[in-house]
């Protein structure tokens, strides 16, 4: 049967067909839909873990116990997972173990453009790279068998254009879930120096064995592909770049690699000998190019193409052929400039009232990763620094120590509930232990918002929306020694302002829990029959309500607010902004 | 025999371009054509500019539609027609919803929302492109919800493509199978869009 599937859905399908039993992941664009799709296969145990390191350790445990296991993450998530992954590489597997990582060339929704293929070389793990949804399914399925055959974890490297493109997939029959017996084997599974020294020898030999199989067998298995055409130019490529090559330079001969670490150097050398000019087409780092050159094979790559962003067919056509480029229909010089359209905080977003308070206070804000990073933009413009998951709390402590505590009187850290539980809590413990005086605001909207509403330990639900224990953030913070813990509603923006003022003045670690559900989840949706209405007589046309830039409220031609009842969440932030009681909530009788 | 067709769905986060793309995927599968639909998730959904590429035909390689490659550009919002105008191919078709959604820089007074966009588009034509504008928002509201703008746009697209209407309707039924009570509204919106362009 054929189905149209997102690359991510196809990875999940492949794992399902391979008989995967345990999947543990932390959400991250563009990888999230893999685990969400896994949750639709009832026979698979799956979970949202607190972070990628935890998720990887769950998968490693499941594999050693004998089950096929998988963990999925975005590229920066692999940095978090790297510690267990590097040593799991020494221990090998029992049941097949797959690390799926999704890179984001072009940074559609990421803070950097790291090339995760480098992890294959660094951790000495096989890296498979699919180029469309069919290969996503096939490679994911094969990854488990290869993992068991070579006794190694396997990295399945995705990227945005493959993860988030839909194409046709031929479905296969699912294999039964098999759990192999577990046998204690400290020489393989306890990496103390004496054991690890021996395992390192095994790891290096394994890489040679995989390279040999890649040269000899992977063509026949459909992992690599050779398409001989005009031999004036031969292109070595992988992933979505292969699609751009076929589109832009269809006349070229192509060696498409499905396994990009270790590289099949004999295959590449043989292909190179058959073409006049060898060109390596790969987005981001010159990963293959560097290795191919080091093997003494002449080629071109980054001398022709950029290190940044996504590639496309036009770019390859312009660089490698005389083929005409497509002609545009319109004379763009005759068109007006389209104003930018950056993303913004939604109508009813609980982050807005809090950021407006921070903006009025003119405090320094250590930011974190989530929807609330948008608090950087006007009209709230209340963020100074944002690095990675959990960093806000540590950076606030760094500001505190660098300024002998002085900056903590004018600095807060803001961090979402999911991000706090991912890696903010360890920073909070560190700050208490090391006698900081920081103020941490936990933005508890009871969901992981930015990635599309995944459950977390504060949600009270698991990945399958079944009831689950909800962690009590107040108790958690008090239990690690925070003496001042307060809870506020962000719609009460002036109340938030007052509480922040009081807490930053204190010479101890303070936590302010800013609690209101995300406006896009069932508990955050507007109650039925409620609307916000304008009392025309009271309105002084001051613009205080429209300056908050709520997508549901704009100033009309007469400067009075016009509310879009369909978009309005009735959160009431605009009511609180009005000093003249011109806005109020109306409930239908 | 499948003809290569490239369709751009350009709109604002929340306007339903992703669902429209998914529907075209189902349609291509029914026709036995190859298809690629490329989406952008994440950041762009928070009211940002959102673009979906749909390519179908005998064999599709790249999921991306580049400058001068689009047979159809469906602008779900007026200024988005300007933003993505470079993608339209010589002799291509540009369908514009006259709905205006002001973006943050416009609301802040840092940028201006251009006036007379439709006239500018017409005046910039180098190639006998078909440029049509209609009020998809009003048509959608007549069907019951602004959320049906996407099906009005798809309906308009269908009028220009030589594909059996029954297949489009089957694809809509499938795309909304999990929310069956929305099917009648979406079919109505589709037909309204089809009539607007016919």
mmCIF file of C-alpha atoms in Angstrom, chain A residues 2-4 6 29 33 108-110 131-132 160-161 164-168 227 240 242-244 246-247 310-315 326-332 334-346 371 373-374 377-379 449-453 520 549-550 554 566, chain B residues 12 22 25-26 29 33-43 46-49 53 55 61-64 66-69 77 79-80 82-83 85-86 88-91 94 101-108 111-114 120-121 123-127 129 131 141 145-147:
data_model
loop_
_atom_site.group_PDB
_atom_site.id
_atom_site.type_symbol
_atom_site.label_atom_id
_atom_site.label_comp_id
_atom_site.label_asym_id
_atom_site.label_seq_id
_atom_site.Cartn_x
_atom_site.Cartn_y
_atom_site.Cartn_z
ATOM 1 C CA UNK A 2 1.181 3.501 -0.811
ATOM 2 C CA UNK A 3 0.758 6.495 1.435
ATOM 3 C CA UNK A 4 1.906 10.090 1.359
ATOM 4 C CA UNK A 6 6.092 13.392 6.028
ATOM 5 C CA UNK A 29 11.896 21.125 15.565
ATOM 6 C CA UNK A 33 6.722 14.478 14.554
ATOM 7 C CA UNK A 108 14.029 27.679 10.047
ATOM 8 C CA UNK A 109 13.587 27.327 13.794
ATOM 9 C CA UNK A 110 16.934 26.891 15.485
ATOM 10 C CA UNK A 131 16.837 11.902 0.849
ATOM 11 C CA UNK A 132 13.038 11.442 0.743
ATOM 12 C CA UNK A 160 14.460 20.011 7.726
ATOM 13 C CA UNK A 161 13.746 19.514 4.001
ATOM 14 C CA UNK A 164 9.181 18.254 6.695
ATOM 15 C CA UNK A 165 8.575 17.171 3.098
ATOM 16 C CA UNK A 166 5.767 14.806 2.206
ATOM 17 C CA UNK A 167 6.275 12.183 -0.480
ATOM 18 C CA UNK A 168 5.020 8.731 -1.362
ATOM 19 C CA UNK A 227 23.585 6.857 -11.741
ATOM 20 C CA UNK A 240 18.118 16.487 0.037
ATOM 21 C CA UNK A 242 20.706 14.688 -4.132
ATOM 22 C CA UNK A 243 17.247 15.962 -5.101
ATOM 23 C CA UNK A 244 18.644 19.397 -5.985
ATOM 24 C CA UNK A 246 18.847 15.680 -10.048
ATOM 25 C CA UNK A 247 16.643 18.722 -10.580
ATOM 26 C CA UNK A 310 20.021 25.350 2.279
ATOM 27 C CA UNK A 311 21.003 24.582 -1.292
ATOM 28 C CA UNK A 312 18.643 24.468 -4.258
ATOM 29 C CA UNK A 313 18.543 23.325 -7.867
ATOM 30 C CA UNK A 314 18.996 26.819 -9.307
ATOM 31 C CA UNK A 315 22.222 27.319 -7.432
ATOM 32 C CA UNK A 326 13.756 29.690 -15.220
ATOM 33 C CA UNK A 327 12.272 33.070 -16.192
ATOM 34 C CA UNK A 328 10.158 35.105 -13.813
ATOM 35 C CA UNK A 329 6.643 36.255 -14.776
ATOM 36 C CA UNK A 330 6.753 39.646 -13.085
ATOM 37 C CA UNK A 331 9.071 42.623 -13.077
ATOM 38 C CA UNK A 332 9.935 42.723 -9.389
ATOM 39 C CA UNK A 334 7.759 47.470 -10.299
ATOM 40 C CA UNK A 335 6.374 45.927 -7.121
ATOM 41 C CA UNK A 336 6.177 47.625 -3.730
ATOM 42 C CA UNK A 337 8.298 46.280 -0.864
ATOM 43 C CA UNK A 338 6.530 43.658 1.209
ATOM 44 C CA UNK A 339 6.774 44.583 4.889
ATOM 45 C CA UNK A 340 8.411 41.855 7.009
ATOM 46 C CA UNK A 341 6.218 39.404 8.862
ATOM 47 C CA UNK A 342 8.124 38.002 11.840
ATOM 48 C CA UNK A 343 6.380 35.490 14.101
ATOM 49 C CA UNK A 344 4.716 36.954 17.192
ATOM 50 C CA UNK A 345 3.171 35.952 20.495
ATOM 51 C CA UNK A 346 -0.409 34.675 19.985
ATOM 52 C CA UNK A 371 8.051 30.658 22.302
ATOM 53 C CA UNK A 373 12.342 33.905 23.001
ATOM 54 C CA UNK A 374 9.967 36.051 20.890
ATOM 55 C CA UNK A 377 11.051 41.517 19.706
ATOM 56 C CA UNK A 378 8.961 44.681 20.078
ATOM 57 C CA UNK A 379 6.658 45.622 21.681
ATOM 58 C CA UNK A 449 4.673 25.207 23.312
ATOM 59 C CA UNK A 450 7.095 26.162 20.548
ATOM 60 C CA UNK A 451 7.470 22.639 19.181
ATOM 61 C CA UNK A 452 3.703 22.224 18.850
ATOM 62 C CA UNK A 453 2.318 21.292 22.296
ATOM 63 C CA UNK A 520 -3.692 27.157 22.229
ATOM 64 C CA UNK A 549 0.223 44.263 19.786
ATOM 65 C CA UNK A 550 -2.334 41.581 20.484
ATOM 66 C CA UNK A 554 -6.038 46.731 16.455
ATOM 67 C CA UNK A 566 -12.844 35.038 16.536
ATOM 68 C CA UNK B 12 0.186 33.793 7.312
ATOM 69 C CA UNK B 22 -1.718 17.931 2.647
ATOM 70 C CA UNK B 25 -0.756 15.410 -1.596
ATOM 71 C CA UNK B 26 -3.779 13.156 -1.188
ATOM 72 C CA UNK B 29 -1.731 10.027 -4.757
ATOM 73 C CA UNK B 33 1.284 10.946 -9.717
ATOM 74 C CA UNK B 34 4.549 11.481 -7.923
ATOM 75 C CA UNK B 35 4.377 14.320 -5.392
ATOM 76 C CA UNK B 36 6.461 16.300 -2.945
ATOM 77 C CA UNK B 37 5.044 18.783 -0.459
ATOM 78 C CA UNK B 38 7.497 20.867 1.518
ATOM 79 C CA UNK B 39 6.384 22.575 4.690
ATOM 80 C CA UNK B 40 7.947 24.842 7.245
ATOM 81 C CA UNK B 41 6.916 24.182 10.854
ATOM 82 C CA UNK B 42 7.895 25.800 14.132
ATOM 83 C CA UNK B 43 8.659 29.508 14.356
ATOM 84 C CA UNK B 46 3.259 32.099 15.303
ATOM 85 C CA UNK B 47 1.610 34.526 12.873
ATOM 86 C CA UNK B 48 4.698 34.648 10.668
ATOM 87 C CA UNK B 49 4.890 34.337 6.895
ATOM 88 C CA UNK B 53 5.608 24.116 -1.878
ATOM 89 C CA UNK B 55 5.239 19.745 -6.784
ATOM 90 C CA UNK B 61 12.998 15.387 -7.305
ATOM 91 C CA UNK B 62 13.422 18.718 -5.485
ATOM 92 C CA UNK B 63 10.722 19.581 -2.944
ATOM 93 C CA UNK B 64 11.523 23.289 -3.324
ATOM 94 C CA UNK B 66 12.490 28.350 -6.846
ATOM 95 C CA UNK B 67 12.433 31.656 -8.679
ATOM 96 C CA UNK B 68 10.399 31.490 -11.890
ATOM 97 C CA UNK B 69 9.270 27.899 -11.319
ATOM 98 C CA UNK B 77 -3.066 37.219 1.999
ATOM 99 C CA UNK B 79 0.999 41.284 0.713
ATOM 100 C CA UNK B 80 2.182 37.672 0.624
ATOM 101 C CA UNK B 82 4.195 40.492 -3.373
ATOM 102 C CA UNK B 83 6.591 38.647 -1.086
ATOM 103 C CA UNK B 85 5.903 37.042 -6.636
ATOM 104 C CA UNK B 86 9.424 36.105 -7.746
ATOM 105 C CA UNK B 88 5.818 32.814 -10.455
ATOM 106 C CA UNK B 89 6.779 31.319 -13.786
ATOM 107 C CA UNK B 90 6.367 33.023 -17.153
ATOM 108 C CA UNK B 91 2.682 32.594 -18.154
ATOM 109 C CA UNK B 94 -1.293 34.141 -9.469
ATOM 110 C CA UNK B 101 -3.358 41.021 7.681
ATOM 111 C CA UNK B 102 -1.075 43.704 9.071
ATOM 112 C CA UNK B 103 2.239 42.429 10.367
ATOM 113 C CA UNK B 104 4.134 43.597 13.446
ATOM 114 C CA UNK B 105 6.385 46.142 11.663
ATOM 115 C CA UNK B 106 3.256 47.700 10.111
ATOM 116 C CA UNK B 107 1.421 47.811 13.443
ATOM 117 C CA UNK B 108 4.484 49.411 15.051
ATOM 118 C CA UNK B 111 6.833 49.762 7.728
ATOM 119 C CA UNK B 112 3.922 50.573 5.473
ATOM 120 C CA UNK B 113 1.362 48.151 4.180
ATOM 121 C CA UNK B 114 1.454 48.798 0.400
ATOM 122 C CA UNK B 120 0.914 46.851 -9.051
ATOM 123 C CA UNK B 121 0.964 43.128 -9.697
ATOM 124 C CA UNK B 123 1.363 46.454 -14.012
ATOM 125 C CA UNK B 124 4.501 44.409 -13.341
ATOM 126 C CA UNK B 125 3.468 41.536 -15.621
ATOM 127 C CA UNK B 126 6.091 40.714 -18.261
ATOM 128 C CA UNK B 127 4.566 37.591 -19.655
ATOM 129 C CA UNK B 129 0.548 35.871 -16.460
ATOM 130 C CA UNK B 131 -3.372 37.479 -12.140
ATOM 131 C CA UNK B 141 -17.215 33.599 6.347
ATOM 132 C CA UNK B 145 -15.598 30.388 9.420
ATOM 133 C CA UNK B 146 -12.540 32.396 8.382
ATOM 134 C CA UNK B 147 -10.675 29.071 8.738
#
